Tab-separated table of C-alpha atoms in Angstrom:
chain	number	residue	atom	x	y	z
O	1	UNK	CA	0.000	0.000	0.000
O	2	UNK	CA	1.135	3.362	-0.721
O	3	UNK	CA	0.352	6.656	1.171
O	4	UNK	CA	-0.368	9.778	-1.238
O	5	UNK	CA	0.192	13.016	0.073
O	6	UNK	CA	-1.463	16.585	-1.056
O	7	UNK	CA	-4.072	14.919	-2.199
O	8	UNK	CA	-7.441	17.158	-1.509
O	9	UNK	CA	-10.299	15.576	-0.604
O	10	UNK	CA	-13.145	16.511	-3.491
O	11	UNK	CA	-16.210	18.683	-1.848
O	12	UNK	CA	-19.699	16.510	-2.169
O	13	UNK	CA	-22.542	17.945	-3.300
O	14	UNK	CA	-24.959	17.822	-0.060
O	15	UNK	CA	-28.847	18.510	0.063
O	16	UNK	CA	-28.163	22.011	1.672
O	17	UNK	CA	-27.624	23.196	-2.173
O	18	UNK	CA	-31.210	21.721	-3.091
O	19	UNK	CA	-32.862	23.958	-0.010
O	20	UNK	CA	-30.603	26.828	-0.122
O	21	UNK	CA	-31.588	26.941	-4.440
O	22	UNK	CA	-35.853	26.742	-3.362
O	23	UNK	CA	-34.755	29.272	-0.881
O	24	UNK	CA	-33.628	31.964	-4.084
O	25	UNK	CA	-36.592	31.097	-6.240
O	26	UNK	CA	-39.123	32.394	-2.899
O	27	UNK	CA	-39.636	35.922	-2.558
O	28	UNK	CA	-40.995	37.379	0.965
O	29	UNK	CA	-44.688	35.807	1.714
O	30	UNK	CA	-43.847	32.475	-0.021
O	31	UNK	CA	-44.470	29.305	1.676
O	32	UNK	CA	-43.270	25.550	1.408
O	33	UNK	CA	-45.438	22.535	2.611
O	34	UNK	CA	-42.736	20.044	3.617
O	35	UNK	CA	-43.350	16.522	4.364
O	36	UNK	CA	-41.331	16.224	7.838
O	37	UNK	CA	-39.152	17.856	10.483
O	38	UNK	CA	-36.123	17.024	9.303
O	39	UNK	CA	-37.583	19.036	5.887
O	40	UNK	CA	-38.891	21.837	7.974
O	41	UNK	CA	-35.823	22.172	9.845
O	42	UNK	CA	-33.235	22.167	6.638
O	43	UNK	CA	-35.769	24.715	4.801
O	44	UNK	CA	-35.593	27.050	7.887
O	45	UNK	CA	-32.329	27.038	8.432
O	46	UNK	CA	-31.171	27.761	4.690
O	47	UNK	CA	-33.598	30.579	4.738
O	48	UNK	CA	-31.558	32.069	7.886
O	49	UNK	CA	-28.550	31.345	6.468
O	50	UNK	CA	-29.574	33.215	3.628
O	51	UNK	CA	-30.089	36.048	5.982
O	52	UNK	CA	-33.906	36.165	5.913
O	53	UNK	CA	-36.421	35.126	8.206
O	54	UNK	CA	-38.710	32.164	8.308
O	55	UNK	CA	-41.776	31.222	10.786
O	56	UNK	CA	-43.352	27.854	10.272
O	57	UNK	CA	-46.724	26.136	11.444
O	58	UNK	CA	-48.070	22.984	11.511
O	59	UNK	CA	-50.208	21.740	9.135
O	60	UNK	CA	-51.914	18.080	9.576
O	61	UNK	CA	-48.892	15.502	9.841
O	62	UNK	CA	-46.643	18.332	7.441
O	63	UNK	CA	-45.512	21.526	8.054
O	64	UNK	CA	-45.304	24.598	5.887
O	65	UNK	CA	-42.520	27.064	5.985
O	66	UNK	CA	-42.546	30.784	5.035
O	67	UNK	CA	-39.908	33.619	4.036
O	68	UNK	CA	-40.908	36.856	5.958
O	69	UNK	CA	-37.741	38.877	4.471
């Protein structure tokens, strides 16, 4: 076996692009109906990390998730 050095290690593409791309498309008012909390959770936190804010509510067994800013 050999040991490389300098070798980088490639950046994966993760599902925060996915949220953080809906997040550019909504403009202030829009809402998402996700399926989960995990969903709600992602969606609301790339919306903050986007700099806006987001309130969400409950809605049956989903959840929906608005941009206020």
């Amino acid at each position: 076996m050999r040991i490389d050095k300098n070798i980088p290690v490639p950046r994966t593409q993760v599902k925060k692009a996915i949220w953080a791309t809906l997040v550019d498309k909504m403009d202030v008012g829009d809402s998402v109906l996700v399926n989960n909390v995990s969903e709600r959770a992602s969606l609301t936190n790339a919306i903050k990390a986007q700099g806006y804010e987001a309130t969400t509510r409950k809605e049956d067994d989903k959840f929906r998730v608005w941009r206020l800013s």
